[in-house]
Coordinates of C-alpha atoms and ligand atoms in Angstrom, one line a residue:
X795 CA 127.8 54.0 159.6
X796 CA 127.8 51.6 156.7
X797 CA 127.6 53.9 153.0
X798 CA 124.1 53.3 151.4
X799 CA 126.5 52.4 148.0
X800 CA 129.9 51.5 148.0
X801 CA 131.1 51.3 144.5
X802 CA 134.9 49.7 144.2
X803 CA 137.2 49.5 140.9
X804 CA 135.0 50.5 138.5
X805 CA 135.6 50.1 135.2
X806 CA 134.1 51.3 131.4
X807 CA 135.5 51.0 128.0
X808 CA 133.7 52.8 125.2
X809 CA 134.9 50.7 122.4
X810 CA 138.3 51.9 122.5
X811 CA 137.9 54.7 125.1
X812 CA 138.4 54.0 128.3
X813 CA 136.0 56.6 130.5
X814 CA 136.3 55.1 134.1
X815 CA 139.3 53.2 135.1
X816 CA 139.5 51.4 138.8
X817 CA 137.1 54.3 140.8
X818 CA 135.9 53.7 143.9
X819 CA 133.0 55.8 145.6
X820 CA 130.9 55.6 148.8
X821 CA 127.8 57.6 148.6
X822 CA 126.7 57.9 152.8
X823 CA 123.7 58.8 154.2
X824 CA 123.8 62.9 155.3
X825 CA 126.4 63.5 153.0
X826 CA 126.8 65.3 150.2
X827 CA 129.6 64.0 147.8
X828 CA 131.3 66.4 144.8
X829 CA 131.8 64.6 141.8
X830 CA 134.4 67.0 140.0
X831 CA 136.8 67.0 137.1
X832 CA 137.3 68.3 133.3
X833 CA 134.7 68.0 130.6
X834 CA 135.3 64.3 129.2
X835 CA 136.5 63.1 132.9
X836 CA 134.3 60.8 132.9
X837 CA 131.6 62.2 135.9
X838 CA 128.6 61.3 134.0
X839 CA 129.6 58.0 133.2
X840 CA 130.0 57.0 136.7
X841 CA 126.2 58.1 137.1
X842 CA 125.1 56.1 134.5
X843 CA 126.7 52.9 135.9
X844 CA 125.6 53.5 139.6
X845 CA 121.8 53.9 137.8
X846 CA 122.3 50.5 135.9
X847 CA 121.7 52.7 132.4
X848 CA 125.1 51.6 131.7
X849 CA 126.8 47.6 132.4
X850 CA 130.2 48.3 134.1
X851 CA 133.6 46.0 132.4
X852 CA 135.0 45.6 136.2
X853 CA 134.4 46.1 139.7
X854 CA 131.2 45.8 142.3
X855 CA 128.5 48.2 143.2
X856 CA 127.3 47.4 146.6
X857 CA 123.8 49.4 148.0
X858 CA 121.1 49.1 149.6
X859 CA 119.0 52.6 148.9
X860 CA 116.3 53.5 145.9
X861 CA 118.2 56.2 143.7
X862 CA 116.7 58.8 141.8
X863 CA 119.0 60.9 139.1
X864 CA 118.7 64.2 137.5
X865 CA 121.0 63.3 134.5
X866 CA 122.9 66.4 132.6
X867 CA 120.8 65.7 129.9
X868 CA 117.2 66.8 130.4
X869 CA 115.1 63.8 130.1
X870 CA 111.0 65.6 130.0
X871 CA 108.4 65.3 126.8
X872 CA 108.4 68.7 125.6
X873 CA 105.3 68.0 123.9
X874 CA 103.3 67.0 127.4
X875 CA 102.4 69.6 130.5
X876 CA 104.1 70.3 133.1
X877 CA 101.8 68.1 135.6
X878 CA 102.6 64.9 132.9
X879 CA 106.0 65.1 133.4
X880 CA 105.9 65.7 136.7
X881 CA 104.5 62.0 137.4
X882 CA 106.7 60.5 133.9
X883 CA 106.2 57.2 134.2
X884 CA 104.8 56.7 137.5
X885 CA 101.3 58.7 136.6
X886 CA 99.5 58.3 139.4
X887 CA 95.9 56.3 139.2
X888 CA 92.7 55.1 140.4
X889 CA 90.7 52.0 139.2
X890 CA 93.4 51.3 136.5
X891 CA 92.8 55.0 135.0
X892 CA 95.0 57.7 135.3
X893 CA 94.1 60.2 138.4
X894 CA 93.7 63.5 137.0
X895 CA 92.1 64.7 140.4
X896 CA 95.1 63.4 142.0
X897 CA 97.8 64.8 139.6
X898 CA 96.1 68.5 140.1
X899 CA 96.6 68.2 143.4
X900 CA 99.8 67.2 144.2
X901 CA 101.7 69.1 141.4
X902 CA 100.9 72.2 142.4
X903 CA 102.5 71.5 145.9
X904 CA 106.1 69.8 144.0
X905 CA 106.4 73.1 142.2
X906 CA 106.2 75.2 145.2
X907 CA 108.3 72.9 146.8
X908 CA 111.3 73.8 144.4
X909 CA 110.0 77.2 144.0
X910 CA 108.6 77.0 140.5
X911 CA 105.6 79.6 139.7
X912 CA 104.5 77.7 136.7
X913 CA 101.4 76.4 135.4
X914 CA 100.8 72.9 135.8
X915 CA 98.9 72.5 132.6
X916 CA 101.3 74.2 130.2
X917 CA 103.1 72.7 127.8
X918 CA 107.0 71.7 129.0
X919 CA 108.1 72.9 125.7
X920 CA 106.7 76.5 126.0
X921 CA 109.3 76.8 129.0
X922 CA 112.8 78.2 129.3
X923 CA 115.8 76.0 130.4
X924 CA 115.9 77.0 133.8
X925 CA 112.4 76.3 134.7
X926 CA 112.6 72.9 132.6
X927 CA 115.4 72.0 135.0
X928 CA 113.5 72.6 138.0
X929 CA 110.4 70.6 136.9
X930 CA 113.4 67.6 136.7
X931 CA 114.5 68.6 140.3
X932 CA 110.5 68.5 141.4
X933 CA 110.3 65.2 140.0
X934 CA 113.8 63.8 141.3
X935 CA 112.4 64.5 144.5
X936 CA 108.9 63.2 144.4
X937 CA 110.7 59.8 144.6
X938 CA 111.7 60.3 147.9
X939 CA 114.8 58.0 147.6
X940 CA 117.4 57.5 149.9
X941 CA 119.8 58.6 147.6
X942 CA 119.7 61.5 144.9
X943 CA 122.3 61.8 142.3
X944 CA 122.5 65.5 140.0
X945 CA 124.4 65.6 137.5
X946 CA 125.0 69.8 136.6
X947 CA 122.1 70.6 137.6
X948 CA 123.4 74.5 137.8
X949 CA 124.5 74.9 134.7
X950 CA 121.3 76.3 133.5
X951 CA 120.1 78.0 136.8
X952 CA 120.4 81.2 138.1
X953 CA 121.6 82.9 141.2
X954 CA 118.3 82.6 142.8
X955 CA 117.2 79.1 141.5
X956 CA 120.7 77.8 142.7
X957 CA 120.6 79.0 145.8
X958 CA 117.2 77.4 146.1
X959 CA 118.3 74.0 145.1
X960 CA 121.6 74.0 147.0
X961 CA 119.1 74.5 150.5
X962 CA 116.9 72.4 149.1
X963 CA 119.4 69.8 148.8
X964 CA 121.3 70.8 152.5
X965 CA 117.6 70.1 154.0
X966 CA 117.8 66.7 152.6
X967 CA 121.2 65.7 154.0
X968 CA 120.1 66.9 157.1
X969 CA 117.2 64.4 156.8
X970 CA 120.0 61.4 155.8
X971 CA 119.4 61.3 152.5
X972 CA 122.8 60.6 150.7
X973 CA 123.9 62.9 147.6
X974 CA 125.9 63.3 144.5
X975 CA 126.4 66.2 143.3
X976 CA 128.5 67.1 139.8
X977 CA 129.0 70.6 138.9
X978 CA 131.7 72.9 137.4
X979 CA 131.1 75.9 139.7
X980 CA 133.9 75.8 142.6
X981 CA 132.0 78.2 144.6
X982 CA 129.0 75.9 145.0
X983 CA 131.5 73.3 145.8
X984 CA 132.8 75.5 148.7
X985 CA 129.1 75.9 149.7
X986 CA 127.8 72.6 150.2
X987 CA 130.3 69.5 149.7
X988 CA 131.1 67.5 152.6
X989 CA 133.6 65.8 150.5
X990 CA 135.0 65.8 147.2
X991 CA 136.3 63.4 144.9
X992 CA 138.2 64.4 142.0
X993 CA 138.2 62.1 138.3
X994 CA 141.1 62.8 135.6
X995 CA 140.8 60.5 132.8
X996 CA 138.8 58.3 134.3
X997 CA 140.8 58.0 137.4
X998 CA 140.0 59.1 140.7
X999 CA 142.7 61.2 141.8
X1000 CA 142.4 62.9 145.1
X1001 CA 139.5 62.5 147.9
X1002 CA 139.2 66.4 149.6
X1003 CA 137.4 67.1 152.9
X1004 CA 135.2 70.1 152.9
X1005 CA 137.6 72.9 153.8
X1006 CA 139.2 72.2 150.3
X1007 CA 140.8 75.8 148.6
X1008 CA 140.0 75.6 145.1
X1009 CA 143.4 75.9 144.2
X1010 CA 143.8 72.1 145.1
X1011 CA 140.8 71.9 143.6
X1012 CA 141.8 73.2 140.4
X1013 CA 145.6 71.6 140.3
X1014 CA 144.1 67.9 141.0
X1015 CA 141.3 68.0 137.8
X1016 CA 143.5 69.9 136.0
X1017 CA 147.2 68.9 136.7
X1018 CA 148.4 72.7 136.9
X1019 CA 147.7 75.9 138.4
X1020 CA 145.2 78.5 136.4
X1021 CA 147.1 81.9 136.7
X1022 CA 144.5 84.2 135.4
X1023 CA 140.6 83.1 135.4
X1024 CA 140.0 85.8 133.4
X1025 CA 143.0 86.7 131.0
X1026 CA 141.0 89.7 128.7
X1027 CA 143.6 91.4 126.5
X1028 CA 142.0 94.8 125.2
X1029 CA 142.7 95.8 122.1
X1030 CA 142.4 99.7 120.6
X1031 CA 138.4 100.1 119.7
X1032 CA 138.1 100.2 115.7
X1033 CA 134.7 101.1 113.9
X1034 CA 131.4 99.8 114.8
X1035 CA 131.0 96.4 113.4
X1036 CA 127.6 95.5 114.7
X1037 CA 124.9 98.1 115.6
X1038 CA 121.3 97.3 116.8
X1039 CA 118.9 100.6 117.0
X1040 CA 116.0 100.9 118.9
X1041 CA 115.0 97.2 118.2
X1042 CA 111.8 96.3 119.5
X1043 CA 109.9 93.4 120.0
X1044 CA 106.2 94.2 121.7
X1045 CA 106.2 93.1 125.2
X1046 CA 109.9 91.4 125.0
X1047 CA 112.2 94.1 124.4
X1048 CA 111.9 97.8 124.0
X1049 CA 114.2 100.5 122.4
X1050 CA 117.5 98.1 122.2
X1051 CA 120.4 99.9 121.2
X1052 CA 124.0 98.6 121.7
X1053 CA 127.3 99.2 119.3
X1054 CA 130.1 96.9 119.5
X1055 CA 133.5 98.1 117.9
X1056 CA 135.8 96.1 115.7
X1057 CA 138.3 94.7 118.7
X1058 CA 135.7 94.8 121.1
X1059 CA 134.1 92.5 123.7
X1060 CA 130.6 94.2 124.6
X1061 CA 129.2 92.4 127.8
X1062 CA 125.1 91.8 128.4
X1063 CA 124.6 91.1 131.7
X1064 CA 120.5 90.7 133.3
X1065 CA 118.5 88.2 135.2
X1066 CA 116.5 85.6 133.2
X1067 CA 113.7 87.2 131.6
X1068 CA 115.4 90.4 131.1
X1069 CA 115.2 90.1 127.1
X1070 CA 118.9 89.2 126.7
X1071 CA 118.8 86.1 124.8
X1072 CA 115.1 87.5 122.6
X1073 CA 117.6 90.6 121.6
X1074 CA 120.5 88.3 120.5
X1075 CA 117.6 86.0 118.6
X1076 CA 116.5 88.7 117.2
X1077 CA 119.7 90.5 116.1
X1078 CA 120.6 87.0 114.4
X1079 CA 117.4 86.6 112.7
X1080 CA 116.3 83.4 114.5
X1081 CA 112.9 85.5 115.6
X1082 CA 111.5 88.6 114.2
X1083 CA 111.4 92.2 115.7
X1084 CA 108.4 95.2 115.6
X1085 CA 111.1 97.6 114.4
X1086 CA 114.5 99.0 114.8
X1087 CA 117.6 98.1 112.6
X1088 CA 120.6 95.4 113.3
X1089 CA 123.5 96.6 110.9
X1090 CA 126.9 94.6 110.2
X1091 CA 129.8 96.8 109.0
X1092 CA 127.2 99.5 108.2
X1093 CA 125.1 97.0 105.9
X1094 CA 121.7 96.6 107.2
X1095 CA 120.7 93.3 108.0
X1096 CA 116.4 92.2 106.6
X1097 CA 114.6 91.2 109.3
X1098 CA 114.5 87.1 110.7
X1099 CA 116.5 85.9 108.2
X1100 CA 119.8 83.9 108.9
X1101 CA 121.0 83.2 105.9
X1102 CA 121.1 87.4 104.9
X1103 CA 122.9 87.5 108.8
X1104 CA 125.5 84.8 108.2
X1105 CA 126.4 86.2 104.5
X1106 CA 127.2 89.9 106.6
X1107 CA 129.5 87.9 108.5
X1108 CA 127.2 88.0 111.8
X1109 CA 127.3 84.2 114.1
X1110 CA 125.4 82.9 117.4
X1111 CA 126.2 81.0 119.3
X1112 CA 122.9 79.9 121.0
X1113 CA 122.2 79.2 124.7
X1114 CA 120.1 75.8 124.0
X1115 CA 123.0 74.1 122.5
X1116 CA 121.2 70.7 121.9
X1117 CA 118.2 72.6 120.7
X1118 CA 119.8 74.9 118.3
X1119 CA 123.2 74.2 118.0
X1120 CA 124.2 70.6 117.3
X1121 CA 123.2 67.8 115.3
X1122 CA 123.6 65.0 117.6
X1123 CA 123.7 62.5 115.3
X1124 CA 126.6 63.7 112.9
X1125 CA 130.2 63.5 113.8
X1126 CA 132.4 66.3 115.7
X1127 CA 133.5 67.0 112.2
X1128 CA 130.5 67.8 110.7
X1129 CA 129.2 70.0 113.1
X1130 CA 132.3 72.0 113.0
X1131 CA 131.8 72.2 109.7
X1132 CA 128.3 73.5 109.5
X1133 CA 128.7 77.2 109.0
X1134 CA 131.3 76.9 106.5
X1135 CA 129.9 73.7 104.4
X1136 CA 131.6 75.4 101.1
X1137 CA 134.9 75.7 102.1
X1138 CA 136.4 72.8 103.5
X1139 CA 139.9 73.1 105.4
X1140 CA 141.0 69.8 107.4
X1141 CA 143.8 71.8 109.1
X1142 CA 142.2 74.7 110.6
X1143 CA 139.6 72.4 111.6
X1144 CA 142.0 70.2 113.6
X1145 CA 143.5 73.0 114.9
X1146 CA 140.2 74.5 116.3
X1147 CA 139.4 71.2 117.8
X1148 CA 142.6 70.6 119.2
X1149 CA 142.6 74.3 120.8
X1150 CA 139.6 74.0 122.1
X1151 CA 140.7 70.3 123.8
X1152 CA 137.6 68.5 122.5
X1153 CA 137.9 65.3 123.9
X1154 CA 136.6 63.0 121.3
X1155 CA 137.8 62.2 118.1
X1156 CA 136.4 63.8 114.5
X1157 CA 135.0 61.4 113.3
X1158 CA 132.6 60.5 116.7
X1159 CA 129.0 61.0 117.0
X1160 CA 128.7 64.2 118.6
X1161 CA 125.9 62.5 120.8
X1162 CA 129.1 60.1 122.1
X1163 CA 131.0 63.1 123.7
X1164 CA 130.7 64.7 127.2
X1165 CA 128.1 67.8 128.0
X1166 CA 130.9 70.1 127.9
X1167 CA 133.0 68.9 125.0
X1168 CA 129.5 68.8 123.0
X1169 CA 129.2 73.3 124.1
X1170 CA 132.8 73.1 123.0
X1171 CA 132.0 71.8 119.4
X1172 CA 129.2 74.5 119.3
X1173 CA 131.5 77.3 119.6
X1174 CA 134.1 75.6 117.6
X1175 CA 132.0 75.7 114.6
X1176 CA 131.5 79.8 115.0
X1177 CA 135.2 80.2 115.7
X1178 CA 135.8 77.8 112.4
X1179 CA 133.4 80.2 110.6
X1180 CA 135.0 83.2 111.6
X1181 CA 132.5 85.8 111.4
X1182 CA 133.3 89.6 111.8
X1183 CA 131.0 89.5 115.2
X1184 CA 130.2 86.9 117.3
X1185 CA 127.4 87.0 119.6
X1186 CA 127.8 84.1 122.3
X1187 CA 125.0 83.3 124.9
X1188 CA 126.1 81.7 127.8
X1189 CA 129.1 80.0 125.7
X1190 CA 130.7 78.3 128.7
X1191 CA 127.7 76.5 130.3
X1192 CA 129.0 73.1 131.6
X1193 CA 132.3 73.7 130.5
X1194 CA 134.8 73.4 132.9
X1195 CA 137.7 75.7 134.5
X1196 CA 140.3 74.9 132.2
X1197 CA 138.5 74.8 128.8
X1198 CA 137.4 78.1 129.9
X1199 CA 140.3 79.9 130.0
X1200 CA 140.7 78.2 126.5
X1201 CA 137.2 79.8 124.8
X1202 CA 138.8 83.1 126.7
X1203 CA 142.0 83.3 124.7
X1204 CA 140.1 82.1 121.5
X1205 CA 137.7 85.3 122.2
X1206 CA 141.1 87.2 122.9
X1207 CA 142.4 85.6 119.4
X1208 CA 139.3 87.1 117.6
X1209 CA 139.3 90.6 118.5
X1210 CA 143.2 91.0 118.5
X1211 CA 142.1 89.8 114.4
X1212 CA 139.6 93.0 114.7
X1213 CA 136.2 90.7 114.7
X1214 CA 133.8 91.9 117.8
X1215 CA 132.1 89.8 119.9
X1216 CA 128.7 89.9 122.2
X1217 CA 128.8 88.3 125.4
X1218 CA 125.8 87.6 126.8
X1219 CA 126.5 85.5 130.2
X1220 CA 124.9 85.3 133.4
X1221 CA 128.4 84.2 135.1
X1222 CA 128.8 87.5 136.7
X1223 CA 132.8 87.2 137.2
X1224 CA 132.5 86.1 133.4
X1225 CA 130.6 88.8 131.9
X1226 CA 132.8 91.2 134.5
X1227 CA 136.2 89.9 133.5
X1228 CA 135.7 89.3 130.2
X1229 CA 133.7 92.7 128.8
X1230 CA 135.1 96.0 127.9
X1231 CA 132.3 97.1 128.7
X1232 CA 129.2 95.9 130.2
X1233 CA 125.5 96.7 128.8
X1234 CA 122.7 95.7 131.8
X1235 CA 118.9 95.1 130.5
X1236 CA 116.2 94.6 133.1
X1237 CA 112.7 93.9 131.9
X1238 CA 113.4 94.2 128.3
X1239 CA 115.3 97.6 128.2
X1240 CA 118.9 98.9 128.5
X1241 CA 119.2 99.7 132.3
X1242 CA 122.5 101.4 132.2
X1243 CA 126.0 100.7 130.3
X1244 CA 129.5 100.0 133.2
X1245 CA 132.7 100.6 132.0
X1246 CA 136.1 98.0 132.7
X1247 CA 136.1 97.5 136.5
X1248 CA 132.4 97.2 137.7
X1249 CA 131.6 95.2 140.3
X1250 CA 129.4 92.4 140.6
X1251 CA 127.2 94.8 143.2
X1252 CA 127.4 97.3 140.4
X1253 CA 125.6 95.4 137.9
X1254 CA 123.2 93.8 140.3
X1255 CA 121.8 97.4 141.2
X1256 CA 120.8 98.0 138.0
X1257 CA 119.5 94.3 137.2
X1258 CA 117.4 94.1 139.6
X1259 CA 116.0 97.9 138.9
X1260 CA 112.6 98.7 138.4
X1261 CA 112.5 100.9 135.2
X1262 CA 109.5 102.9 135.0
X1263 CA 107.3 103.5 131.6
Ligands
LIG2341 N1 127.9 56.9 124.0 C1 129.3 57.1 124.8 N2 129.8 56.6 123.5 C2 131.4 56.7 123.6 N3 131.6 57.2 124.2 C3 131.0 58.1 125.2 C4 129.6 57.8 125.2 N4 129.4 58.3 126.8 C5 130.8 59.1 126.8 N5 131.6 58.9 126.2 C6 133.3 58.7 126.6 O1 133.7 58.3 127.4 C7 134.4 59.7 128.5 C8 133.6 60.4 129.7 O2 132.7 61.0 129.3 P1 131.3 61.5 130.5 O3 130.6 61.9 129.8 O4 131.4 60.5 131.6 O5 132.4 63.1 130.9 P2 131.9 63.8 132.1 O6 133.0 64.0 133.5 O7 130.6 63.5 132.9 O8 132.4 65.1 131.6 P3 131.1 67.0 130.9 O9 131.9 67.6 132.3 O10 132.0 67.4 129.9 O11 130.1 66.5 131.6 C9 134.4 60.8 127.6 O12 135.3 60.4 126.6 C10 133.0 60.6 126.5 O13 133.4 60.8 124.7
LIG2342 MG1 129.0 65.4 132.3

């Protein structure tokens, strides 16, 4: 059978950067074709060339199928409603006017298809990123295209949502749709892939079958095996550096008490909506709270005051890097220095950029970096500021397996120097593997605490528990 799309020898430059170098790709009907590669390997660029967003310098693309693409960066309009976003650019019309009745009829069906329980009239800016991602997916599904390309849709999804998406993908495949799927989660690849094309530095370095081992995938993409995926080096804990006591924000979280000592990594696990991000934001002063205290190194912080928090030695790597972590039009160097403006230190700047292996030049605008490399800049900015206590909220979303280990080593280095880390993460192996203790939150409260060596089942048992008032 002929492929739906055949790309041969695709080459693409951005100035002096060769993002793609002679890549071949077939998209077949009834097949999930995974694109795997390190941050900056060229995956999103290939998608954009296939979609006609970028031109290419050499090579050919032949196709006879319509294309729907879910891009890595969300393309929703925050000020518009869920329904309006679902039908953006293709609003149903009647007699030349937007057919609102038709929209109201179709929106709930689409939302149900992706298992999203939100009001179609709600503004998109009021939704979490996982929900926004599901809206993008629903919108793409509505196009009933012959080829569906998904660029890291699961990076912001929870396990349940990921399961649902993989189910939908399998259904589409059975109905003859050709799918291209990009993810850094190797377990997802093993669950759904029919074929895996591995990119390294813009080149295709191998095509594997559905039974490929994770080791084989890693070796091809990183160019070396990874010995230890969670290389936590524990320290003897010192004095308490972060003390959150009875922190309460009515209707959001209640009586949260968490202590992190010098040299420690404390994890916060829990389901989406458990209140983890909200506690992190309140502690750092981005949001206010009703009562309780936050103290850094024995010094209580004023409420709702980020500047004071930073001055006291607190840092936060937020989960939404685009919205809160980066100035996209500024350069990598400028972003890295955002917290430390007063003491410019070129040497440390290059040191951090090198340790994180940020693929991109220091003088390049951040928006030209690949998604995973943008995430590394957010982390690098805070490592450079060297706070006493660093709160990391989903730090490795969209980061490749090799770069994750680099980030973990930098966490180890911080705690070896007597700093403290609070690690909020939905990635269970990560939060268990890198934390010395794990606090589990459920429904805005602390459901329990587990010591080193806890299992995923133990964490989940606490996370899903109903807490009586
Ligand atoms: N608009 C652009 N201008 C300049 N360089 C770019 C642009 N878009 C991408 N690049 C460069 O092309 C290379 C490939 O980037 P791409 O976004 O395709 O990587 P990726 O494989 O999708 O990585 P990730 O896993 O981090 O999403 C990178 O070096 C990136 O900096
Ligand atoms: Mg990408």
